[in-house]
XYZ file of C-alpha atoms in Angstrom:
701
model
C -69.817 31.980 26.936
C -71.667 33.912 29.951
C -69.885 32.010 32.500
C -66.526 32.631 31.057
C -67.182 36.179 29.963
C -68.440 36.705 33.742
C -64.959 35.090 35.154
C -62.709 37.563 32.663
C -64.608 40.352 34.373
C -64.064 39.602 37.717
C -60.220 38.885 36.912
C -60.356 42.132 35.610
C -61.980 43.734 38.564
C -59.515 41.822 40.496
C -56.874 43.526 39.181
C -57.920 46.931 38.994
C -58.465 46.640 42.629
C -55.441 44.996 43.543
C -53.657 48.037 41.568
C -55.502 50.708 43.809
C -52.786 52.571 46.247
C -50.016 50.757 45.030
C -48.713 52.737 42.041
C -47.386 56.607 41.571
C -49.621 57.228 38.923
C -52.817 59.478 39.984
C -56.210 58.996 38.844
C -58.867 61.626 40.578
C -56.490 61.752 43.477
C -56.280 57.971 43.830
C -52.605 56.209 43.342
C -53.110 53.390 40.719
C -50.604 50.904 39.517
C -50.315 51.545 35.880
C -49.448 47.751 35.160
C -53.005 46.733 37.357
C -54.368 49.308 35.387
C -53.627 48.083 31.970
C -54.476 44.306 32.621
C -57.721 45.433 33.982
C -58.886 47.772 31.408
C -57.839 45.561 28.779
C -59.380 42.497 30.706
C -62.771 44.260 30.948
C -62.793 44.769 27.062
C -61.958 41.062 26.928
C -65.004 40.390 29.002
C -67.312 42.696 26.927
C -66.088 40.369 23.380
C -66.499 37.119 25.422
C -69.788 38.045 26.487
C -70.709 38.800 22.650
C -68.992 35.636 21.984
C -72.037 34.073 20.605
C -72.561 36.282 17.845
C -69.252 35.499 16.001
C -68.476 32.128 14.312
C -68.011 28.699 15.911
C -64.500 28.489 14.665
C -63.331 31.603 15.595
C -65.118 31.161 19.198
C -62.663 28.079 19.994
C -59.530 30.729 20.080
C -61.826 33.440 21.924
C -62.641 30.642 24.491
C -59.355 29.860 24.781
C -57.605 33.380 25.048
C -60.618 34.256 27.563
C -59.589 31.075 30.052
C -55.657 31.808 29.418
C -56.239 35.344 30.474
C -58.453 34.533 33.932
C -55.618 32.211 34.945
C -52.694 35.072 33.910
C -54.342 37.832 35.664
C -55.308 36.073 38.752
C -51.763 34.739 39.060
C -50.218 38.159 38.081
C -52.596 39.838 41.023
C -51.395 37.384 43.419
C -47.562 37.741 42.472
C -47.441 41.318 42.407
C -49.524 41.220 45.894
C -47.037 39.155 47.615
C -49.574 35.879 47.438
C -47.246 33.751 44.758
C -45.182 30.902 46.240
C -41.719 31.667 46.606
C -40.384 28.530 44.852
C -42.629 29.925 41.458
C -41.046 33.215 41.632
C -39.674 32.710 38.102
C -43.195 31.210 36.483
C -45.039 34.137 37.639
C -46.613 36.179 34.776
C -45.792 39.611 33.838
C -48.235 42.141 33.072
C -47.659 42.467 29.282
C -48.367 38.417 28.909
C -51.790 39.321 30.310
C -52.381 42.381 27.835
C -51.120 40.346 24.990
C -53.391 37.307 25.725
C -56.276 39.872 25.978
C -55.470 41.633 22.771
C -55.166 38.176 21.115
C -59.306 37.748 22.088
C -59.805 41.151 20.899
C -58.170 40.632 17.402
C -60.075 37.385 16.846
C -63.410 38.979 18.038
C -62.367 41.823 15.383
C -61.880 39.377 12.699
C -64.945 38.118 12.512
C -66.136 41.292 10.749
C -63.921 41.116 7.874
C -65.702 39.616 5.007
C -63.392 36.978 3.628
C -62.906 35.902 7.301
C -66.313 35.115 7.067
C -66.751 33.421 4.142
C -64.032 31.323 5.422
C -65.472 30.347 8.634
C -68.654 29.632 6.973
C -66.963 26.737 5.592
C -65.237 25.590 8.760
C -68.291 26.278 11.038
C -70.092 22.892 10.428
C -67.463 20.554 11.614
C -66.753 22.209 15.061
C -70.902 22.365 15.446
C -71.555 18.293 14.489
C -72.476 15.986 16.846
C -71.374 12.957 14.678
C -69.480 10.481 16.568
C -65.596 10.244 15.794
C -65.645 7.597 12.875
C -62.007 6.429 13.040
C -60.133 7.498 16.375
C -56.879 7.169 17.185
C -56.029 4.593 19.706
C -56.286 6.465 22.708
C -59.817 7.712 21.661
C -61.213 4.456 21.317
C -62.837 3.716 24.842
C -65.091 7.187 24.983
C -68.031 8.262 23.177
C -66.345 11.133 21.514
C -67.859 13.649 19.235
C -65.933 15.315 16.218
C -66.807 18.779 17.558
C -65.513 17.840 20.778
C -62.315 16.254 19.564
C -61.838 19.218 17.146
C -61.939 21.817 19.606
C -59.877 19.906 21.975
C -57.379 19.611 19.410
C -57.228 23.308 17.924
C -56.739 24.325 21.745
C -54.369 22.231 22.453
C -51.992 23.096 19.129
C -52.787 27.072 19.912
C -51.161 26.290 23.530
C -48.404 24.450 21.958
C -47.594 27.328 19.454
C -47.385 29.635 22.223
C -45.172 27.612 24.229
C -43.167 27.784 21.034
C -43.057 31.534 20.912
C -42.125 31.685 24.215
C -39.224 29.345 23.673
C -38.013 31.657 20.821
C -38.305 34.348 23.573
C -35.923 32.737 25.875
C -33.306 31.595 23.393
C -33.119 35.246 22.330
C -31.821 36.268 25.748
C -29.663 32.965 25.366
C -28.504 34.441 22.371
C -27.565 37.643 24.076
C -26.027 36.272 27.159
C -23.915 34.146 24.616
C -22.570 36.629 22.584
C -21.790 38.664 25.181
C -19.679 35.674 26.746
C -17.834 35.592 23.411
C -17.250 39.710 23.322
C -15.997 39.345 26.872
C -14.089 35.835 26.295
C -15.875 34.413 29.230
C -15.168 30.767 28.502
C -16.742 29.363 31.575
C -20.212 31.321 30.803
C -20.190 30.251 27.301
C -19.904 26.414 27.773
C -22.372 26.721 31.249
C -25.136 28.396 28.770
C -24.495 26.113 25.742
C -24.957 22.980 27.753
C -27.366 23.868 29.996
C -29.885 26.651 28.872
C -29.451 26.222 25.226
C -29.772 22.041 25.222
C -32.742 22.394 27.459
C -34.638 24.692 25.839
C -33.844 22.983 22.199
C -35.195 19.592 23.718
C -38.213 21.055 24.767
C -38.532 22.813 21.155
C -38.009 19.510 19.140
C -40.241 17.628 21.555
C -43.178 20.326 21.178
C -42.540 20.297 17.428
C -43.057 16.579 17.213
C -46.158 16.743 19.369
C -47.670 19.519 17.485
C -47.281 17.628 14.194
C -48.978 14.560 15.600
C -52.081 16.460 16.754
C -51.928 18.641 13.680
C -52.185 15.537 11.379
C -54.750 14.155 13.597
C -56.991 17.049 13.501
C -56.283 17.609 9.361
C -57.128 13.661 8.787
C -60.372 13.881 10.974
C -61.470 17.285 9.489
C -61.197 16.202 6.017
C -62.730 12.798 6.214
C -65.741 14.558 7.698
C -65.930 17.153 5.435
C -65.398 14.840 2.424
C -68.125 12.629 3.646
C -70.499 15.573 3.990
C -69.637 17.175 0.444
C -69.711 13.461 -1.091
C -73.017 12.844 0.649
C -74.843 16.250 -0.825
C -73.375 16.008 -4.248
C -74.500 11.923 -4.190
C -77.927 12.525 -2.764
C -80.849 11.235 -4.562
C -80.435 13.128 -7.466
C -77.798 15.471 -6.422
C -75.425 14.368 -8.683
C -77.785 14.624 -11.663
C -79.319 18.252 -10.605
C -75.693 19.579 -10.079
C -75.385 19.328 -13.923
C -78.558 21.095 -14.903
C -77.453 24.001 -12.476
C -74.113 24.471 -14.333
C -72.828 27.917 -12.859
C -70.595 26.810 -10.071
C -70.709 23.320 -10.454
C -67.784 22.504 -12.666
C -65.457 19.892 -11.707
C -67.101 18.620 -8.755
C -64.243 15.807 -8.610
C -61.815 18.330 -7.949
C -63.730 20.324 -5.376
C -63.726 17.545 -3.314
C -60.461 15.504 -3.995
C -58.404 18.597 -4.228
C -59.743 21.762 -3.058
C -61.332 20.683 0.310
C -57.820 19.025 1.102
C -55.757 22.333 0.329
C -58.245 24.509 2.140
C -58.035 22.651 5.556
C -54.423 22.792 5.188
C -54.052 26.329 4.468
C -56.843 27.350 7.020
C -54.853 25.737 9.765
C -51.913 26.919 8.480
C -52.830 30.543 8.315
C -55.114 30.521 11.342
C -52.454 28.848 13.755
C -49.683 30.736 11.986
C -51.482 34.346 12.365
C -51.902 33.568 16.270
C -48.231 32.593 16.537
C -47.165 35.336 14.567
C -49.166 37.780 16.804
C -47.495 36.184 19.622
C -44.029 36.752 18.297
C -44.827 40.157 17.277
C -45.811 41.329 20.688
C -43.172 39.529 22.564
C -40.020 40.511 20.447
C -41.555 44.046 20.045
C -41.133 44.377 23.766
C -37.594 43.241 23.391
C -36.578 46.088 20.630
C -38.170 48.616 22.573
C -36.150 48.126 25.541
C -33.169 48.946 23.583
C -31.315 51.969 24.491
C -31.766 53.567 20.997
C -33.989 56.443 20.417
C -34.322 58.991 17.895
C -35.579 62.722 18.201
C -37.793 64.115 15.672
C -36.351 66.777 13.357
C -36.408 70.457 14.688
C -38.124 69.391 17.969
C -36.604 68.368 21.127
C -38.974 65.350 21.308
C -37.430 61.966 21.939
C -38.800 58.750 20.727
C -37.636 55.603 22.550
C -37.664 52.211 20.656
C -36.028 53.086 17.309
C -35.613 49.564 16.458
C -39.290 48.860 16.861
C -40.462 51.982 14.822
C -38.133 51.209 11.630
C -39.725 47.438 11.793
C -42.913 48.484 11.737
C -42.921 51.501 9.131
C -40.661 48.880 6.772
C -42.875 45.825 7.044
C -46.213 48.045 6.519
C -44.566 49.959 3.488
C -43.807 46.360 2.071
C -47.157 45.124 2.793
C -49.197 47.879 1.028
C -46.632 47.815 -2.071
C -46.894 43.943 -2.264
C -50.931 43.912 -1.886
C -50.705 46.917 -4.924
C -49.007 44.290 -7.049
C -50.135 41.139 -6.180
C -54.086 41.845 -5.928
C -54.728 40.439 -9.535
C -53.394 37.167 -8.493
C -56.474 36.332 -6.762
C -58.418 36.257 -10.120
C -55.858 34.585 -12.093
C -55.157 31.685 -9.577
C -59.011 31.096 -9.560
C -58.953 30.804 -13.203
C -55.909 28.777 -13.806
C -57.549 25.788 -11.402
C -60.510 26.003 -13.786
C -58.699 25.799 -16.648
C -56.414 22.872 -15.491
C -59.603 21.144 -14.749
C -61.106 21.419 -17.683
C -57.914 20.157 -19.714
C -57.928 17.084 -17.220
C -61.488 16.306 -17.833
C -61.108 16.883 -21.579
C -58.438 14.118 -21.417
C -60.478 11.593 -19.093
C -63.354 11.874 -21.393
C -61.414 11.361 -24.593
C -59.862 8.190 -22.935
C -63.595 6.753 -22.181
C -64.807 7.666 -25.770
C -61.700 6.232 -27.802
C -63.326 3.872 -29.459
C -65.925 6.381 -30.997
C -63.056 8.842 -31.920
C -61.595 6.039 -33.582
C -64.359 5.102 -35.584
C -65.525 8.499 -36.414
C -61.753 9.435 -36.993
C -62.361 12.465 -34.858
C -58.722 12.357 -33.551
C -57.752 16.067 -35.327
C -61.104 17.337 -33.821
C -60.434 15.855 -30.408
C -56.791 17.607 -31.047
C -58.125 21.147 -31.999
C -60.309 20.958 -28.876
C -57.351 19.780 -26.354
C -55.123 22.127 -27.931
C -57.708 25.044 -27.228
C -58.115 24.095 -23.803
C -54.470 24.045 -23.219
C -53.989 27.446 -24.894
C -56.364 28.958 -22.424
C -54.296 27.337 -19.678
C -50.827 28.296 -21.020
C -52.386 31.902 -21.774
C -53.637 32.631 -18.156
C -50.279 30.833 -16.660
C -48.334 33.315 -18.431
C -50.420 36.263 -17.153
C -49.838 34.513 -13.742
C -46.076 34.279 -14.056
C -46.004 38.174 -15.236
C -47.667 39.056 -12.321
C -45.629 36.666 -9.899
C -42.684 38.077 -11.388
C -43.514 41.953 -11.071
C -44.303 40.812 -6.904
C -41.098 38.571 -6.720
C -38.909 41.444 -8.102
C -40.383 43.808 -5.065
C -40.285 40.694 -2.392
C -36.711 40.238 -3.363
C -35.186 43.488 -2.818
C -37.471 43.748 0.401
C -35.765 40.274 1.688
C -32.558 41.260 0.666
C -32.511 44.640 2.505
C -34.068 43.052 5.959
C -31.430 41.416 7.509
C -28.986 43.875 7.066
C -31.678 46.745 8.299
C -31.320 46.084 12.072
C -27.110 46.161 12.160
C -27.394 49.313 10.169
C -29.948 50.814 12.582
C -28.155 49.729 16.080
C -24.312 50.071 15.014
C -23.959 53.566 15.538
C -25.043 52.551 19.113
C -22.613 49.857 19.497
C -19.899 51.806 18.217
C -20.510 54.165 20.930
C -20.235 51.649 23.093
C -23.896 52.114 24.118
C -24.981 48.504 23.456
C -23.218 45.345 23.570
C -22.277 42.554 21.086
C -25.322 40.263 22.453
C -27.551 43.162 22.674
C -26.612 43.960 19.198
C -27.362 40.321 18.220
C -30.389 40.146 20.204
C -32.046 43.367 18.187
C -30.947 41.997 15.023
C -32.742 38.618 16.048
C -35.824 40.265 17.428
C -36.183 42.651 14.494
C -35.906 39.975 11.926
C -38.777 38.182 14.190
C -41.119 41.272 14.293
C -40.082 42.030 10.580
C -41.000 38.536 9.761
C -44.300 38.565 11.786
C -45.571 41.905 10.172
C -44.409 40.730 6.691
C -46.405 37.651 6.761
C -48.810 38.920 4.225
C -45.623 40.017 2.017
C -44.209 36.522 2.105
C -47.107 34.202 1.625
C -49.134 36.864 -0.708
C -49.132 34.293 -3.739
C -50.261 31.577 -1.039
C -52.733 33.778 0.062
C -53.950 34.539 -3.428
C -54.140 30.671 -4.119
C -55.790 29.961 -0.871
C -58.475 32.693 -1.440
C -59.221 31.324 -4.710
C -59.698 27.983 -3.506
C -62.137 29.485 -0.876
C -64.108 30.962 -3.347
C -64.450 27.616 -5.365
C -65.317 25.792 -2.389
C -67.819 28.517 -1.776
C -69.464 28.494 -5.099
C -69.556 24.751 -5.021
C -71.217 25.101 -1.654
C -73.814 27.487 -3.139
C -74.031 25.113 -6.240
C -74.724 21.763 -3.795
C -77.230 23.888 -1.886
C -79.117 25.468 -5.087
C -79.193 21.460 -6.529
C -80.964 20.473 -3.149
C -83.445 23.581 -3.388
C -84.568 22.402 -6.574
C -87.740 20.631 -6.726
C -88.494 21.285 -3.201
C -89.115 25.058 -3.401
C -93.157 25.342 -4.131
C -94.407 24.511 -6.527
C -92.779 21.584 -6.887
C -93.543 18.032 -8.036
C -94.673 15.670 -5.162
C -93.554 12.356 -5.033
C -95.501 10.361 -2.172
C -96.856 6.880 -1.397
C -99.761 5.705 -3.600
C -103.104 4.537 -1.878
C -103.025 1.216 -3.894
C -100.448 -0.790 -5.700
C -100.883 1.436 -8.991
C -98.622 4.496 -10.109
C -100.622 7.426 -10.180
C -99.925 10.540 -12.097
C -101.951 13.841 -11.039
C -102.127 17.642 -12.469
C -98.236 17.161 -13.820
C -96.615 19.608 -15.390
C -92.953 19.335 -16.568
C -90.778 22.070 -17.517
C -87.115 22.108 -19.430
C -84.582 24.379 -17.263
C -85.266 27.216 -19.153
C -88.906 27.280 -18.035
C -90.489 25.951 -21.266
C -93.518 23.711 -20.727
C -92.512 19.849 -21.928
C -95.256 17.450 -20.600
C -98.844 17.862 -19.788
C -100.374 14.830 -17.612
C -103.591 15.707 -15.592
C -104.035 12.343 -14.814
C -102.430 9.074 -15.644
C -102.492 5.544 -13.982
C -99.934 2.764 -14.437
C -101.876 -0.458 -13.458
C -99.265 -3.042 -11.097
C -98.004 -5.869 -12.966
C -98.946 -4.580 -16.224
C -96.378 -3.977 -19.156
C -96.960 -0.423 -21.030
C -94.973 1.022 -24.060
C -94.474 4.815 -24.003
C -94.181 6.114 -27.335
C -93.871 9.633 -29.401
C -91.415 11.736 -31.274
C -88.255 12.984 -30.001
C -88.130 15.486 -27.611
C -91.522 14.923 -26.789
C -90.788 14.408 -22.933
C -90.878 10.697 -22.586
C -87.314 10.408 -21.037
C -88.514 13.734 -18.785
C -91.485 11.984 -17.704
C -89.407 8.738 -16.286
C -86.835 11.298 -14.360
C -89.477 12.910 -12.928
C -91.139 9.320 -11.655
C -87.572 8.593 -10.690
C -87.757 11.517 -8.174
C -84.634 13.103 -10.208
C -86.353 16.028 -12.286
C -86.692 19.404 -10.590
C -88.471 21.370 -13.002
C -91.961 21.360 -12.780
C -95.415 20.828 -10.444
C -97.983 18.193 -9.662
C -98.012 15.275 -7.992
C -96.802 11.536 -8.341
C -97.841 8.350 -6.204
C -95.833 5.271 -5.869
C -96.437 2.463 -3.421
C -94.191 3.325 -0.385
C -93.174 -0.130 -0.540
C -92.421 -0.552 -4.209
C -88.805 -1.163 -5.350
C -88.204 0.917 -8.628
C -85.154 0.660 -10.998
C -84.875 2.586 -14.292
C -82.294 1.588 -16.802
C -81.150 4.363 -19.305
C -80.443 4.016 -22.806
C -76.351 4.085 -22.166
C -75.847 2.082 -18.533
C -73.062 3.284 -16.314
C -70.600 0.564 -15.650
C -68.364 1.180 -12.949
C -64.760 -0.127 -12.391
C -63.707 -2.979 -11.093
C -64.668 -6.523 -11.442
C -67.622 -7.859 -13.808
C -69.477 -8.897 -10.643
C -69.346 -5.351 -9.204
C -70.663 -3.942 -12.543
C -73.555 -6.418 -12.957
C -74.573 -5.895 -8.891
C -74.259 -2.446 -9.317
C -75.644 -0.373 -7.075
C -75.607 -2.969 -4.607
C -72.096 -4.042 -3.315
C -70.552 -7.416 -4.629
C -71.487 -9.497 -1.553
C -75.097 -8.640 -1.901
C -75.349 -11.654 -4.531
C -73.620 -14.980 -4.678
C -71.049 -15.612 -7.575
C -73.996 -18.345 -8.841
C -76.748 -15.974 -8.628
C -74.636 -13.603 -11.018
C -73.601 -15.922 -13.347
C -77.267 -17.359 -13.839
C -77.967 -13.377 -14.236
C -75.758 -13.268 -17.192
C -76.818 -16.267 -18.869
C -80.329 -15.142 -19.144
C -79.185 -11.930 -20.300
C -77.874 -13.572 -23.078
C -73.786 -13.173 -21.783
C -73.159 -16.417 -21.094
C -69.528 -16.183 -22.261
C -68.717 -13.784 -19.784
C -70.402 -15.693 -17.033
C -66.669 -17.617 -15.898
C -65.174 -14.111 -15.956
C -67.049 -12.400 -13.127
C -64.198 -11.681 -11.138
C -61.944 -10.563 -13.902
C -60.811 -6.560 -13.052
C -61.238 -4.703 -16.592
C -62.183 -1.516 -17.720
C -65.587 -3.186 -18.457
C -66.990 0.364 -19.729
C -64.621 -0.128 -22.950
C -64.680 -3.765 -22.993
C -68.249 -4.363 -23.665
C -69.955 -3.111 -26.690
C -73.150 -0.970 -26.286
C -75.269 -3.899 -26.638
C -73.444 -5.869 -24.091
C -73.434 -3.015 -21.624
C -77.161 -2.964 -22.143
C -77.439 -7.010 -21.210
C -75.518 -6.149 -18.507
C -78.103 -3.811 -17.185
C -80.798 -6.376 -17.694
C -79.190 -8.858 -15.937
C -78.959 -6.074 -12.825
C -82.672 -5.969 -12.943
C -82.878 -9.682 -12.814
C -80.898 -9.778 -9.919
C -82.498 -6.749 -8.047
C -86.395 -7.973 -9.334
C -87.895 -4.720 -8.705
C -91.613 -3.765 -8.616
C -91.440 -1.158 -11.125
C -88.649 -1.238 -13.766
C -88.518 1.518 -16.476
C -86.643 0.918 -19.554
C -85.589 3.939 -21.376
C -84.459 2.586 -24.748
C -82.738 0.192 -22.689
C -82.648 -2.579 -25.569
C -82.129 -0.121 -28.395
C -78.371 -1.481 -29.123
C -80.113 -4.831 -29.662
C -81.557 -6.258 -32.960
C -84.819 -6.958 -32.902
C -85.031 -10.654 -32.460
C -82.628 -10.505 -29.623
C -85.024 -7.591 -28.105
C -87.875 -9.812 -28.337
C -86.135 -12.707 -26.640
C -84.995 -10.370 -23.818
C -88.358 -9.272 -23.390
C -89.980 -12.503 -23.139
C -87.431 -13.632 -20.688
C -87.897 -10.407 -18.397
C -91.995 -11.469 -18.020
C -91.054 -14.981 -17.647
C -88.191 -14.515 -14.643
C -90.101 -11.323 -13.072
C -93.716 -12.085 -13.689
C -94.740 -9.906 -10.905
C -92.824 -6.681 -12.194
C -94.326 -3.770 -13.779
C -92.342 -2.782 -16.739
C -92.594 0.544 -18.400
C -90.686 1.003 -21.951
C -89.539 3.858 -24.002
C -88.982 2.731 -27.591
C -89.505 3.493 -31.062
C -89.735 0.393 -32.880
C -92.930 -0.950 -33.673
C -92.096 -4.640 -32.895
C -92.073 -3.310 -28.945
C -95.693 -3.055 -29.245
C -96.499 -6.694 -29.447
C -94.323 -7.187 -26.492
C -96.418 -5.061 -24.402
C -99.756 -5.106 -22.790
C -100.690 -1.502 -23.630
C -99.482 1.520 -25.326
C -99.131 5.257 -24.098
C -98.714 7.853 -26.998
C -96.908 11.312 -26.367
C -99.748 13.675 -28.134
C -98.748 17.234 -28.878
C -100.875 20.278 -27.810
C -101.263 23.710 -29.337
C -98.900 25.221 -26.601
C -96.135 22.836 -27.727
C -96.397 20.542 -24.584
C -97.053 16.726 -24.833
C -99.798 14.854 -23.323
C -99.507 10.692 -22.341
C -102.390 9.599 -23.811
C -103.931 5.614 -24.362
C -103.389 4.800 -27.660
């Protein structure tokens, strides 16, 4: 940014120097050209903010860089053309001073936006993508040969899209003058000029406009899919990171419905962020360009009771009308941000309830819980409906105002300019141009009005992603901020626990283990009353329990597998479910069939490629045996069974344990169970003993 800022300063100084002695205006007795002075002065301001560009967000810095670069080119071109150094055949392409000033103002606006809190909130979500050094994962065909990085491609695409939008504004301005000349030809009944303008000017620029729209669409979609792919991967990785998905559930606040946040909110955020950032630049360009047209019209007004004549009447009316409308719209629509945020939460909760009901359909049917579930669904849907009607009520008030506002807008410029037309001060073409320019200026200034509800929904979306990001950060921080549970490599093949204190989320201590050693190759049964921290101890050993402090040493090369009481059964084929968390191709069909047979699931051995809802198709005992089959395939060094056979009868349970000792002779098996029959199936037992303080201590029995 320093080099670019220096280049901007040089270009500004060149313009100031070129304007000295070439104008009628006097500053300290020196003739100064106002156009050069304006370009140079605003250029120096742009140079300052460019040099300060490292203090703003990476996303906004992209726009600032582009506008600074454009200013350098345009300012030097303006200076060259004004001093007679511009090629004659490019005379019509010479940039006016107003264009240089406009570009510089864009840069100043971008810098100013960085200090608005809501903009900072938005850019904090966008910046990581434009800073990453990750390679492009799925480039389009013309990017395949190079070593492209996500941030390079993203930055290039943003800049290209801004330039395309600037071109489109320029086309609109050119067509505005075509519209003026065309209507003048109609008024004068000049048939030759009418057809010439139609087939030469209009057709040419219309073709350019169509081509630019197609190019913009392609690169826009390319950017959005790249951005979404990267951001989805980042959020998914953070959510599904080691223990992350589990710890998110412990946090609660801001962690609701992560599936919606990743699937829906990211998509909406990216689409809206691009749309509003690019559209805002386009609207500012439109505002400046068409304001100059309005200002140039021979329509003025006199302040009542004075002789002060103010030019640019259509311009001032457009400004006043739009600012008034924006203010009223904000007053009416402000509550929509809060209401839209709540609505998304209610919708997500209702969908989650329906999905969970489908998952537990059998249990609900067996318990005859239909009436209770209907009551729960009705309550959640009632919340959804009540909030929706609050949105409708507020949106109705907003729509009433914006409808009246929109109905008046098209006729207002004609009302303003009509007296000047009837007085023969302006032509029909000029009247038509004023109406068109007024509409574009008013539309640019009414950006906020026309999109208020959408902006409110966008702000709610940004808030949801922000809270989700904060929840992910808190989840990652759990268990890493001292004092915490350290899980390190053991010096021997045994598993050792030292000075371990495990707590519940509310801070209450549940487990105390000053010293505990589990021998490699042994089988140990962990017993104790319900709520004594047995499962919590297992979760700590697995590395997902964040509350507590102490040390757990596990052999660094050891493979650890923990089977819970209720196994997770993913969607897909039975082979997918049996090999989880590995992929299907990790094991042969024969190996999977053999594991199923050993786990006493022989009837399913020939159905491994059937795609069903196996989580609902299999009984609780069959699901537990499916998890045992996973252990047989994985062959872990340490196997933790958290009541993983509780759904089996004692005879089948004994068969499973005997089979595990035969098939996995080198595996250490640590079990949680309440049945006395399990004692004879293990080498030793550890009992969770209560302490006076309410915690439990694992002690050899």
